[in-house]
Tab-separated table of C-alpha atoms in Angstrom:
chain	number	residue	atom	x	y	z
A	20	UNK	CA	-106.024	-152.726	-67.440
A	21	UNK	CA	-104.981	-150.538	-70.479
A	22	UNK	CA	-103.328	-152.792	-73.045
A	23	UNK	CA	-101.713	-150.013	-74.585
A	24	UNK	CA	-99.367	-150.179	-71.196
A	25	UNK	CA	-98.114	-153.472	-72.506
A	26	UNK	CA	-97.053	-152.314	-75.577
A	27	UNK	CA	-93.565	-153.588	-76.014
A	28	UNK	CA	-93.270	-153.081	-72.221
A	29	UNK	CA	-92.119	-155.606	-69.701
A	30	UNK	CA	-94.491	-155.487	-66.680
A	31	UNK	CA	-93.781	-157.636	-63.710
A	32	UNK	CA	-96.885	-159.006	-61.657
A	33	UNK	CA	-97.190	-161.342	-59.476
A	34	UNK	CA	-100.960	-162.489	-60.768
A	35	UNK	CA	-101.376	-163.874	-63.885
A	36	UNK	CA	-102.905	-161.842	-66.944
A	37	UNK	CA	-104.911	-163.370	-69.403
A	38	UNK	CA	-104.680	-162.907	-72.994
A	39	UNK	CA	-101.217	-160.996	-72.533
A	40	UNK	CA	-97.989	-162.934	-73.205
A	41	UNK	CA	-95.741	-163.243	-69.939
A	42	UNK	CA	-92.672	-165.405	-68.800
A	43	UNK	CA	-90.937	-165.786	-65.454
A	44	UNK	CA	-89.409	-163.222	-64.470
A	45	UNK	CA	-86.344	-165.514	-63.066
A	46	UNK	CA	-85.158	-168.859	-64.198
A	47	UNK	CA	-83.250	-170.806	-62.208
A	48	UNK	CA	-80.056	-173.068	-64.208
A	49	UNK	CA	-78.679	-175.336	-62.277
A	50	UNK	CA	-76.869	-173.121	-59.145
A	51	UNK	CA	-77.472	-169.742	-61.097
A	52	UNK	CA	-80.417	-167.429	-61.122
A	53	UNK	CA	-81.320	-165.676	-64.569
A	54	UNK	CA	-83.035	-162.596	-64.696
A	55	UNK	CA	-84.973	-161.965	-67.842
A	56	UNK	CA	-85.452	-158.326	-67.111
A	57	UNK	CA	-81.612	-157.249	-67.094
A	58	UNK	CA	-79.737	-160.396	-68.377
A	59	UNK	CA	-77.584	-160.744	-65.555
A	60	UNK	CA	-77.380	-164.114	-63.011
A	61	UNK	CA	-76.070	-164.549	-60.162
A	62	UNK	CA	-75.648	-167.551	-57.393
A	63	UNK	CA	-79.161	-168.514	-56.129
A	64	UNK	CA	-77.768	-168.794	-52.700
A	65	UNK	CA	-76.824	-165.079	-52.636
A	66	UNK	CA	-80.493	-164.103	-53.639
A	67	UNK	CA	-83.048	-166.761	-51.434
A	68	UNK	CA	-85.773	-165.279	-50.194
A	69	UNK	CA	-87.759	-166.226	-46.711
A	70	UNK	CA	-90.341	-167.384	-48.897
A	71	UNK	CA	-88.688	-169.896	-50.935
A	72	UNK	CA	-88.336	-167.322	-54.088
A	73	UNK	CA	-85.282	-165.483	-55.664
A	74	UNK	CA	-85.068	-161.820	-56.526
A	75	UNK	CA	-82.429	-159.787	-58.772
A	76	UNK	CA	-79.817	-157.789	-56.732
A	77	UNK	CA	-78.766	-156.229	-60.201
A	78	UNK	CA	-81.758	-154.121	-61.362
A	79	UNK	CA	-82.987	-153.782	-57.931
A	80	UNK	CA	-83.341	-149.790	-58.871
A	81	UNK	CA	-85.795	-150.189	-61.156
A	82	UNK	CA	-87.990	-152.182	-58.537
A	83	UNK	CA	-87.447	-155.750	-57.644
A	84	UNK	CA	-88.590	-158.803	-59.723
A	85	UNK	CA	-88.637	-162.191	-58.334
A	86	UNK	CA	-89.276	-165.609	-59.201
A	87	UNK	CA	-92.558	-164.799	-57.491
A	88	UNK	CA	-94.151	-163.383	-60.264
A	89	UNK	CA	-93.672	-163.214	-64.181
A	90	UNK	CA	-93.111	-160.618	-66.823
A	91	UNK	CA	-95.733	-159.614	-69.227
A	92	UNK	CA	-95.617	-157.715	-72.439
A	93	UNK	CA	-97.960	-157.191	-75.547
A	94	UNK	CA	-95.771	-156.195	-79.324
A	95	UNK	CA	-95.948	-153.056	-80.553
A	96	UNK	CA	-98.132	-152.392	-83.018
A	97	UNK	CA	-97.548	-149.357	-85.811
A	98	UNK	CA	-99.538	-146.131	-85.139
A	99	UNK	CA	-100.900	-143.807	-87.473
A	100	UNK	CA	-98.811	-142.568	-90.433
A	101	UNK	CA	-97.537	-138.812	-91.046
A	102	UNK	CA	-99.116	-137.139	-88.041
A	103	UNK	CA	-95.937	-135.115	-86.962
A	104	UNK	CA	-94.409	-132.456	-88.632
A	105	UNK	CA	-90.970	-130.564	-88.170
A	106	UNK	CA	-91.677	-126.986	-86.766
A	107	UNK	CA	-88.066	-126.198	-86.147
A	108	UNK	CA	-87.066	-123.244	-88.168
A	109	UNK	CA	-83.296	-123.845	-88.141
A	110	UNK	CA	-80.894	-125.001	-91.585
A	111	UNK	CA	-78.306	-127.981	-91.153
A	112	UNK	CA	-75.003	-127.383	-92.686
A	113	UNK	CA	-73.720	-128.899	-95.566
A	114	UNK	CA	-71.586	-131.133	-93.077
A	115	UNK	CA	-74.183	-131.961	-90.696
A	116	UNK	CA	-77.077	-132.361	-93.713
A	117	UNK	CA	-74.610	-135.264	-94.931
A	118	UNK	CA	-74.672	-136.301	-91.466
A	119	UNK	CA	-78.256	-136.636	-91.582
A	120	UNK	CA	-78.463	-138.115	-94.666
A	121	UNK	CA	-76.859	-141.093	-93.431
A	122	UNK	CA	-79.024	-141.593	-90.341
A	123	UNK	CA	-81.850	-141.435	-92.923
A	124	UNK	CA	-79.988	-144.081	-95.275
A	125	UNK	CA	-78.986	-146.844	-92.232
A	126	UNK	CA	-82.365	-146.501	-90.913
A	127	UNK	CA	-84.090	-146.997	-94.323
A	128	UNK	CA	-81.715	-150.327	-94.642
A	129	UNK	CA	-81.960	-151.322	-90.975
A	130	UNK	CA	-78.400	-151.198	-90.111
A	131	UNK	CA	-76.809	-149.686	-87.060
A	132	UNK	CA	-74.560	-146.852	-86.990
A	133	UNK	CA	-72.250	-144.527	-84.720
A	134	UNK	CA	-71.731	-140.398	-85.262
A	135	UNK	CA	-68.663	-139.802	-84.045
A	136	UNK	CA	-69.378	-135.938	-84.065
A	137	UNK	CA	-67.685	-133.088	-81.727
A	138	UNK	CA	-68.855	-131.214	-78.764
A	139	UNK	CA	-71.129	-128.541	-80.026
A	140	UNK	CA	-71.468	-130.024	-83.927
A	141	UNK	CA	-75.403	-130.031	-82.982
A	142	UNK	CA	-75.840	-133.531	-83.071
A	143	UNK	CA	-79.289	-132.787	-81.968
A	144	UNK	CA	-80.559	-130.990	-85.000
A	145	UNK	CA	-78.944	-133.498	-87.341
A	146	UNK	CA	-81.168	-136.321	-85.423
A	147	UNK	CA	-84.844	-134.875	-86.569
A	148	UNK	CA	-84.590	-135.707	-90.195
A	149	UNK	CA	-84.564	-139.583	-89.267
A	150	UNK	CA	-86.938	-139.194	-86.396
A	151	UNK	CA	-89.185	-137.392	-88.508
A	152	UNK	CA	-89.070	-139.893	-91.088
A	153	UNK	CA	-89.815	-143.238	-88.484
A	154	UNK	CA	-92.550	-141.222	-86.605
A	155	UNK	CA	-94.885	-140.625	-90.002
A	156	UNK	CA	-94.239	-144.322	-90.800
A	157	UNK	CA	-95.902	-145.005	-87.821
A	158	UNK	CA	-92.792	-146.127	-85.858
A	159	UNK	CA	-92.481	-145.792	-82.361
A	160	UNK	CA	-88.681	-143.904	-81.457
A	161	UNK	CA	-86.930	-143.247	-78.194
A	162	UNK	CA	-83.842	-141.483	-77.571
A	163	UNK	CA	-82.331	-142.407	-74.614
A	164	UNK	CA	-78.961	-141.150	-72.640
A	165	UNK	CA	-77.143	-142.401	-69.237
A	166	UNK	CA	-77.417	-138.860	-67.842
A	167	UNK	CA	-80.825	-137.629	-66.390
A	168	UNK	CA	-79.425	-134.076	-67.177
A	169	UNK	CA	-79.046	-134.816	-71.057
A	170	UNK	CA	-82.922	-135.767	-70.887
A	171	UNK	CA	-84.309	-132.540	-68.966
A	172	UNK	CA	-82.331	-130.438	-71.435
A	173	UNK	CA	-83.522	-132.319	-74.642
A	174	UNK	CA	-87.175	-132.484	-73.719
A	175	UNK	CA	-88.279	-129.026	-74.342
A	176	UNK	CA	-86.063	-129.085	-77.172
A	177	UNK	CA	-87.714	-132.197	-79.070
A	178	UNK	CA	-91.085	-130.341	-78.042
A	179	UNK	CA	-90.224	-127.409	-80.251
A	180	UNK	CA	-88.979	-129.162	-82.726
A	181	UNK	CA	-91.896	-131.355	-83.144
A	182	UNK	CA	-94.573	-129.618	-82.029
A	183	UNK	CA	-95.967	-133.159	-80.212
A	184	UNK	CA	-95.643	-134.634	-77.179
A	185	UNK	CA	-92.703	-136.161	-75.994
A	186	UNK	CA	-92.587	-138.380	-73.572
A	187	UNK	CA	-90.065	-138.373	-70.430
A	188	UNK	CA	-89.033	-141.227	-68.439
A	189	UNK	CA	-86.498	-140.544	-65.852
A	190	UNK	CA	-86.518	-141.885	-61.976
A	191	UNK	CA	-89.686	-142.478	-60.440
A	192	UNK	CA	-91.936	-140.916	-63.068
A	193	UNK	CA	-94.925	-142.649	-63.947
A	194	UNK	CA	-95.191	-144.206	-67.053
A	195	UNK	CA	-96.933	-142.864	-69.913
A	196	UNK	CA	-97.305	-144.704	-73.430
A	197	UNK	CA	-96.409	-142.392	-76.699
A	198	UNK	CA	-95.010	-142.304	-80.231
A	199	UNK	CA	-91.841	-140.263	-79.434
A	200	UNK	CA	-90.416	-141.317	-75.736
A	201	UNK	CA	-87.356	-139.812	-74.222
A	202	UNK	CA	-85.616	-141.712	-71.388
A	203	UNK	CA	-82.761	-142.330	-69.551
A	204	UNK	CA	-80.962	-145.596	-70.493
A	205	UNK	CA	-81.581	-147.502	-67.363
A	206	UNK	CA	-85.512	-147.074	-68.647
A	207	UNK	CA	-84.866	-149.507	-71.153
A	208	UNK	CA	-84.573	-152.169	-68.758
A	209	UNK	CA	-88.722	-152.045	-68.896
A	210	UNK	CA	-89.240	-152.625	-73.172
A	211	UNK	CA	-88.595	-155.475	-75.208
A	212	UNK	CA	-89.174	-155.105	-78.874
A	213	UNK	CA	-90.418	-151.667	-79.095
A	214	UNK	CA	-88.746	-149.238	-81.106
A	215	UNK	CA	-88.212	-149.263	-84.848
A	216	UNK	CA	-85.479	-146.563	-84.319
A	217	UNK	CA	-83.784	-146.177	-81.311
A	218	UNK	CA	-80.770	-143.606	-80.774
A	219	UNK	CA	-78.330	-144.022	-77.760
A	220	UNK	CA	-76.804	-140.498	-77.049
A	221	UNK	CA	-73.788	-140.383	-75.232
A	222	UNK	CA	-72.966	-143.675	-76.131
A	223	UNK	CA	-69.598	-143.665	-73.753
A	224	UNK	CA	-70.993	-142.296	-71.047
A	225	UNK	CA	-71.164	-144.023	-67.453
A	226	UNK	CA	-73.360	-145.821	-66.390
A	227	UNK	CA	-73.957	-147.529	-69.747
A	228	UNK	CA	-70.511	-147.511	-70.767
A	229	UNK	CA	-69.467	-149.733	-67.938
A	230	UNK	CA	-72.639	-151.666	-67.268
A	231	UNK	CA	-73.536	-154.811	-69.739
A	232	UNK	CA	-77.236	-154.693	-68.395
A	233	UNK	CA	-77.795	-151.716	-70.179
A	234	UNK	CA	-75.768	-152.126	-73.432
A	235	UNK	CA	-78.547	-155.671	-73.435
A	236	UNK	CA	-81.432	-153.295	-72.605
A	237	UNK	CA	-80.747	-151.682	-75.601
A	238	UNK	CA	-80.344	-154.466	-78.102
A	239	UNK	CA	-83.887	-155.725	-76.571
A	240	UNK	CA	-85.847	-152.219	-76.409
A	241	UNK	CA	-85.334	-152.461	-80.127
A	242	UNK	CA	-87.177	-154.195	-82.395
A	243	UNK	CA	-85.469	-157.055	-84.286
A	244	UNK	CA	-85.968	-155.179	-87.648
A	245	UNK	CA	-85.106	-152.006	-85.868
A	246	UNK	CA	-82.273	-149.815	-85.720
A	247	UNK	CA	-79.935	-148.473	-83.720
A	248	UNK	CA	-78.120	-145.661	-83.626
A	249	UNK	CA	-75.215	-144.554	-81.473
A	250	UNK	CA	-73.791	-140.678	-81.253
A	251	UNK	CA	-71.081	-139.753	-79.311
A	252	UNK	CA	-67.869	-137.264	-79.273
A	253	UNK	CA	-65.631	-139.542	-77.347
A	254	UNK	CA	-65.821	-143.061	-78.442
A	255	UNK	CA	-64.109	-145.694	-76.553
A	256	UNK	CA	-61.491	-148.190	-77.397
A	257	UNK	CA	-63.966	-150.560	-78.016
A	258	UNK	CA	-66.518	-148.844	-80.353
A	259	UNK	CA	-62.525	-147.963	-82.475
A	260	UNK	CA	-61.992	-151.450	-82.435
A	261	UNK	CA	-65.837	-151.912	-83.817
A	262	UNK	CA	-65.062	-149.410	-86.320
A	263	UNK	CA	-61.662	-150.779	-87.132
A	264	UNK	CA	-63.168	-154.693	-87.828
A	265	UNK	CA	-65.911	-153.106	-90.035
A	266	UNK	CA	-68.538	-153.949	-87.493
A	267	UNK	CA	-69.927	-150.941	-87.177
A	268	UNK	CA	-70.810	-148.123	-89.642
A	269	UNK	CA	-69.263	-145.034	-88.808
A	270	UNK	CA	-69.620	-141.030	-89.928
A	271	UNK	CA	-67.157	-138.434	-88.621
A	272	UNK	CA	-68.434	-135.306	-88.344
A	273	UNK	CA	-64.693	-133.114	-86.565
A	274	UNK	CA	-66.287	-129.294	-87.307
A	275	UNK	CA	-69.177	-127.660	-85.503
A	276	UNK	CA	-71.841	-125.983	-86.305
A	277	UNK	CA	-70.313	-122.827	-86.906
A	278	UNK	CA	-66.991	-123.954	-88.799
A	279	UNK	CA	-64.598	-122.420	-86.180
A	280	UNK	CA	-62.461	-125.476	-84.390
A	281	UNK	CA	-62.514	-127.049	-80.862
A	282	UNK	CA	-61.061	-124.992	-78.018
A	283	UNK	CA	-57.677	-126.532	-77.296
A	284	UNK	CA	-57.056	-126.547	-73.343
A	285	UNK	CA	-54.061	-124.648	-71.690
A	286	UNK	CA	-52.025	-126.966	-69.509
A	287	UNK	CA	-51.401	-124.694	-66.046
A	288	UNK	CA	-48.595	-125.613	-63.611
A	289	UNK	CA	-50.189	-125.137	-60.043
A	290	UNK	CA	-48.344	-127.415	-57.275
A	291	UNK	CA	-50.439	-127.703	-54.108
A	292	UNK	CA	-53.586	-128.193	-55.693
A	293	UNK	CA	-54.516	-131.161	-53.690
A	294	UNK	CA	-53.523	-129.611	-50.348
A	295	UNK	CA	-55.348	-125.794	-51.398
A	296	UNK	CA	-52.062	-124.460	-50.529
A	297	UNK	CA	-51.946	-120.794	-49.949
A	298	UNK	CA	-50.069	-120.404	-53.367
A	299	UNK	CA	-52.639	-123.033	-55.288
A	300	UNK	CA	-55.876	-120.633	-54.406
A	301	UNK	CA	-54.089	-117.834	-54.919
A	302	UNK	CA	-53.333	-118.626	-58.797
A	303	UNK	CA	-56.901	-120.018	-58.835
A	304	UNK	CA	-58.756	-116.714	-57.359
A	305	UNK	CA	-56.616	-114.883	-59.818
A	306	UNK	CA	-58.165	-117.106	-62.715
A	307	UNK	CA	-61.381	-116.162	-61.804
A	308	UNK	CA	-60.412	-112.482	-61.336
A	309	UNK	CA	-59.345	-112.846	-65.222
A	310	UNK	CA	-63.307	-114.142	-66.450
A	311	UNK	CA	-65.079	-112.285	-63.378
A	312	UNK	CA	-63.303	-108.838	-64.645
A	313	UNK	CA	-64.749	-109.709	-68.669
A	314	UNK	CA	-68.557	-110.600	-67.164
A	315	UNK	CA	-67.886	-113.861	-68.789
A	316	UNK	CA	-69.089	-116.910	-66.338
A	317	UNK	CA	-66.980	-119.836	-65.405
A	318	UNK	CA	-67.433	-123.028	-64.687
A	319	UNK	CA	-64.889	-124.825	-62.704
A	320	UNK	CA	-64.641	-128.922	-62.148
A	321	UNK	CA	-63.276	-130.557	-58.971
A	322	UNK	CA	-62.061	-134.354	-58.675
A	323	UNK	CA	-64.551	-135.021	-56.291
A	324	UNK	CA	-67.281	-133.755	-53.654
A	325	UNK	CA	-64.951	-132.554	-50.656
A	326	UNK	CA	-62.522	-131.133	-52.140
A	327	UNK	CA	-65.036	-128.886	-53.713
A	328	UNK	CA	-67.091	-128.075	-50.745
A	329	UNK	CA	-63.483	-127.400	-49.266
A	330	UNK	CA	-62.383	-125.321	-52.411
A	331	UNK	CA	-66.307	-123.633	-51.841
A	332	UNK	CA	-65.548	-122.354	-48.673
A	333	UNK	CA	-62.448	-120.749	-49.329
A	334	UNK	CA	-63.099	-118.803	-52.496
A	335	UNK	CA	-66.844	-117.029	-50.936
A	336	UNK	CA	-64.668	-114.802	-48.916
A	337	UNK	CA	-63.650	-113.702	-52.230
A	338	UNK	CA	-66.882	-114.265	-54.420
A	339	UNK	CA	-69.553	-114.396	-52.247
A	340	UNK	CA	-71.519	-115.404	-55.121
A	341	UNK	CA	-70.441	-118.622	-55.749
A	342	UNK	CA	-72.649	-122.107	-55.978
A	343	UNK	CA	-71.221	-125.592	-56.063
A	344	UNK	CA	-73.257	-128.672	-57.778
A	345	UNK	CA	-73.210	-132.499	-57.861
A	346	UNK	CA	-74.924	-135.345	-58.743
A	347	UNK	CA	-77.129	-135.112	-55.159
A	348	UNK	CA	-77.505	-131.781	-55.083
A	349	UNK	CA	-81.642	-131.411	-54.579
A	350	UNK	CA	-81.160	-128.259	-56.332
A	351	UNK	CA	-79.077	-129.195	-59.289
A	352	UNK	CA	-81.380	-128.121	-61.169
A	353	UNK	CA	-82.312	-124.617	-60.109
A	354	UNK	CA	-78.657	-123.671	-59.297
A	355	UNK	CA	-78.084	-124.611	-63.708
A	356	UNK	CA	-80.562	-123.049	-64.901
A	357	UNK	CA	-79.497	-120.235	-63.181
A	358	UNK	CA	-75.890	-119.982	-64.557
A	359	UNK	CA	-77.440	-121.410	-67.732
A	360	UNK	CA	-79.400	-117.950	-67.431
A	361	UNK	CA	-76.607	-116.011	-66.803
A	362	UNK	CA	-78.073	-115.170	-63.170
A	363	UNK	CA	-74.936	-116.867	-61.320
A	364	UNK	CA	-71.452	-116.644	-63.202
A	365	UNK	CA	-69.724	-118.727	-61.243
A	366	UNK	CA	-70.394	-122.326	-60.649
A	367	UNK	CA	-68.149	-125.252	-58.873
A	368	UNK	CA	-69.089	-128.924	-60.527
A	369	UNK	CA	-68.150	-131.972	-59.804
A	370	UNK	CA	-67.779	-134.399	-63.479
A	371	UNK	CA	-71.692	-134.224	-63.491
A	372	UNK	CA	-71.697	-131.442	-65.887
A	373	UNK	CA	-68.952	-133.003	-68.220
A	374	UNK	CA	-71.391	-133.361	-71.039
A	375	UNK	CA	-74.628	-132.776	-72.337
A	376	UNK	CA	-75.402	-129.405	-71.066
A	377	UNK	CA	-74.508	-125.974	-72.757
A	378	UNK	CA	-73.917	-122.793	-71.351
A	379	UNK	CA	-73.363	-119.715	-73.835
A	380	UNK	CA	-70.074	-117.848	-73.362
A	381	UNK	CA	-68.812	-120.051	-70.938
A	382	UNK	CA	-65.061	-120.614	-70.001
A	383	UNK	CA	-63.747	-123.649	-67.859
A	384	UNK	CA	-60.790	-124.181	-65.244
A	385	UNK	CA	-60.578	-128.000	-64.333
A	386	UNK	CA	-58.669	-128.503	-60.888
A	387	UNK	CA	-56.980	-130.850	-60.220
A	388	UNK	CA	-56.865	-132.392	-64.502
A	389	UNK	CA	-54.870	-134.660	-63.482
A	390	UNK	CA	-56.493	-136.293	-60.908
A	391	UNK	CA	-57.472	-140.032	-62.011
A	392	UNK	CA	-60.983	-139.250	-62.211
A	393	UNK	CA	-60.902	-137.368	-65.156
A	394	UNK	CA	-60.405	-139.499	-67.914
A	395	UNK	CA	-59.530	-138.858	-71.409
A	396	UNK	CA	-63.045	-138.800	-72.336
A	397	UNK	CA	-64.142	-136.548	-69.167
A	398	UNK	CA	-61.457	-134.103	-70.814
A	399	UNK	CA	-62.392	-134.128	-73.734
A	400	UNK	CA	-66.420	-133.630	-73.411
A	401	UNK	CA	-65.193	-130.661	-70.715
A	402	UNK	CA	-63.220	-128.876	-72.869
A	403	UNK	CA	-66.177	-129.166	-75.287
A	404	UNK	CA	-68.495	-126.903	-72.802
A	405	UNK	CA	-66.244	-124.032	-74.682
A	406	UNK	CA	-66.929	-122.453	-77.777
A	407	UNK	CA	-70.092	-123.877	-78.960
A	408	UNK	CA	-72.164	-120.516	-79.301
A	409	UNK	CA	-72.196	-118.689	-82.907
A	410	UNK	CA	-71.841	-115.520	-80.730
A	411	UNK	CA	-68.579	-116.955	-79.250
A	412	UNK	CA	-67.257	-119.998	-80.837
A	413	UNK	CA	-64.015	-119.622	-78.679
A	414	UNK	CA	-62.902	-119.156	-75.328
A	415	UNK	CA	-60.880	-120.368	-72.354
A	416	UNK	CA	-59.924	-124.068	-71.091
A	417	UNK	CA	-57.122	-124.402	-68.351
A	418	UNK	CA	-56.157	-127.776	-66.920
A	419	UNK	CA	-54.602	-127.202	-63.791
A	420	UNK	CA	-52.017	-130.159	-62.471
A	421	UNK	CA	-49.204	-130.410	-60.718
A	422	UNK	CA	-47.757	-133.606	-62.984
A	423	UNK	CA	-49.192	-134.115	-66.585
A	424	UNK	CA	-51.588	-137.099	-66.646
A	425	UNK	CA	-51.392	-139.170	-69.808
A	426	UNK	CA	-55.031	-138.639	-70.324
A	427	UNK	CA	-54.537	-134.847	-70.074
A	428	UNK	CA	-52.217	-135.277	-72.836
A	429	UNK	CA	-54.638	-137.845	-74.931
A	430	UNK	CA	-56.881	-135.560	-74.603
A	431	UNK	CA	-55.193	-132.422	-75.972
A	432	UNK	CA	-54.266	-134.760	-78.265
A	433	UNK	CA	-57.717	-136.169	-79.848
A	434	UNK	CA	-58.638	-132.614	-79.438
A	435	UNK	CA	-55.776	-131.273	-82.065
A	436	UNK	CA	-56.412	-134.478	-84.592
A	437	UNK	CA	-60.022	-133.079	-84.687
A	438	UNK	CA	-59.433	-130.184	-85.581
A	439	UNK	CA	-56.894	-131.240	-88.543
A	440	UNK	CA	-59.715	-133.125	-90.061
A	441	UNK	CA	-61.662	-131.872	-92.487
């Protein structure tokens, strides 16, 4: 057994451990089962076992617990101080280095924050000055995000910057212990107390937008002295209304990196959308024709899976080159870092792409914007896949609709106040 495994880790076992702290990993409350893993309970008829024992149905993902066997966990204690250094060559802005400043300052008095900062303002860059600064106290820090994508992309990134090792947890990877851990947010269902700084990204993203277990996770994975620190470019009604009661610390950062402002989208009129009429894919295939002619790629987002598979097979007897991705795609990965690479230029998505990934030059055509599952957030984070390059800080965005949604409009709308602020 290596203790260091325990370190502000929740293990579940069914044999007992001596000399490490553990607790069961379900109580039972009168007609309700409690797990201590994810917070949630549920009725212990719904979850009886043929042994006699109870299990959680809610973070069944992660692997089950039961009332079989308890959850174990050592604290975690400080590492070595100033043993990392920042190796990225890059300059903030005057904008962002205030930015940074203030992660620096809530972290140094333990209170919790939110950036509110738009698509391509490089809220990345403006995170190392207070990672740095935890890490050579001797502070353990993960940054965690709903998406798996947001994680694959940031890795090699926080490598760089760093020059250490970070650590990825994502899926079914094994665990490894580490200063400096990057993880989806579901991951945080394993740690109790054991980050000094902790930094949500995509704060209003799903699944941890809409799921309480998570938004607990969080509050536990970090130490009770800790901090925690929220970035986003959409924030929901909720984290307003945080902001609006003076319950939460806020900076606004409304310019990117390069000064120029967000790309506001073009609302196109295209009845027969739903249906691919004949008339719908031919306004569509001359989009395409507009970017194709240019070299510039395009990325184009569907409402949902069929429809784009449907949409797929139409337009190859037009552009035989064209690749389609979702969330279960087994090649996700190879068919983005090929349009990423500029190998593919034209790429079908479903919302799985709607943040956290960047793609230089790119312009997008949303079909179907009005469709209820784009919200005003979705909108919003797609439109900010354009423009975010120093090379090309503008570009195209066309919502195509046949009826304006009033999150189309919200969108636009957000999008414009952004840009007003200074």
């Amino acid at each position: 057994m290596e203790q260091q495994n325990y370190f502000g880790r929740l293990v579940f076992l069914s044999e007992s451990l001596p000399n490490i702290a553990g607790q069961p990993a379900l109580s039972v409350r009168g007609k309700w089962v409690v797990c201590q893993r994810c917070g949630e309970k549920t009725l212990k008829k719904q979850v009886l076992l043929a042994t006699g024992h109870y299990y959680c149905p809610h973070c069944l993902i992660m692997g089950r617990v039961s009332s079989a066997g308890w959850l174990y966990w050592l604290p975690q204690p400080l590492f070595k101080l100033n043993q990392w250094q920042l190796t990225w060559q890059g300059e903030l802005t005057v904008k962002q280095q205030q930015v940074a400043d203030q992660l620096l300052d809530w972290h140094d008095k333990r209170q919790n924050g939110l950036v509110w900062a738009v698509t391509g303002a490089g809220k990345t860059e403006m995170m190392f000055p207070v990672i740095l600064a935890a890490l050579n106290r001797g502070e353990r820090v993960a940054v965690a995000s709903p998406r798996v994508d947001v994680c694959l992309e940031l890795q090699p990134r926080l490598e760089q910057a760093f020059n250490g090792k970070v650590i990825l947890l994502y899926g079914g990877e094994d665990y490894q212990y580490g200063q400096l851990t990057l993880c989806t947010t579901h991951q945080l269902l394993r740690f109790k107390e054991a980050f000094q700084l902790l930094i949500i990204d995509e704060v209003d993203a799903f699944p941890y937008v809409s799921e309480k277990m998570l938004q607990y996770a969080a509050q536990r994975a970090c130490q009770p002295q800790g901090t925690l620190l929220y970035l986003t470019a959409t924030p929901t009604t909720a984290l307003k209304r945080q902001i609006a009661k003076k319950e939460l610390s806020v900076m606004i950062l409304p310019r990117r990196f390069h000064g120029q402002p967000l790309v506001v989208p073009e609302f196109l009129w295209c009845v027969g959308w739903r249906q691919l009429s004949a008339s719908a894919l031919k306004k569509i295939i001359k989009l395409i024709n507009t970017w194709r002619r240019q070299g510039e790629p395009l990325l184009l987002f569907c409402p949902e899976i069929r429809y784009m598979a449907k949409l797929k097979t139409a337009l190859q007897a037009f552009f035989p080159e064209i690749t389609a991705v979702h969330a279960a795609d087994p090649q996700r990965q190879e068919k983005v870092a090929a349009f990423r690479q500029g190998t593919n230029h034209l790429l079908l998505s479903s919302t799985i792409l709607e943040r956290g990934v960047t793609f230089p030059g790119v312009n997008v055509l949303v079909i179907g914007a009005n469709d209820r599952v784009f919200s005003k957030s979705a909108l919003v984070q797609i439109a900010g896949r354009v423009g975010r390059s120093l090379a090309k800080p503008d570009g195209f965005v066309g919502f195509l609709h046949d009826g304006l949604s009033l999150a189309m409009k919200n969108a636009r709308q957000e999008i414009r106040f952004l840009n007003r602020l200074d």
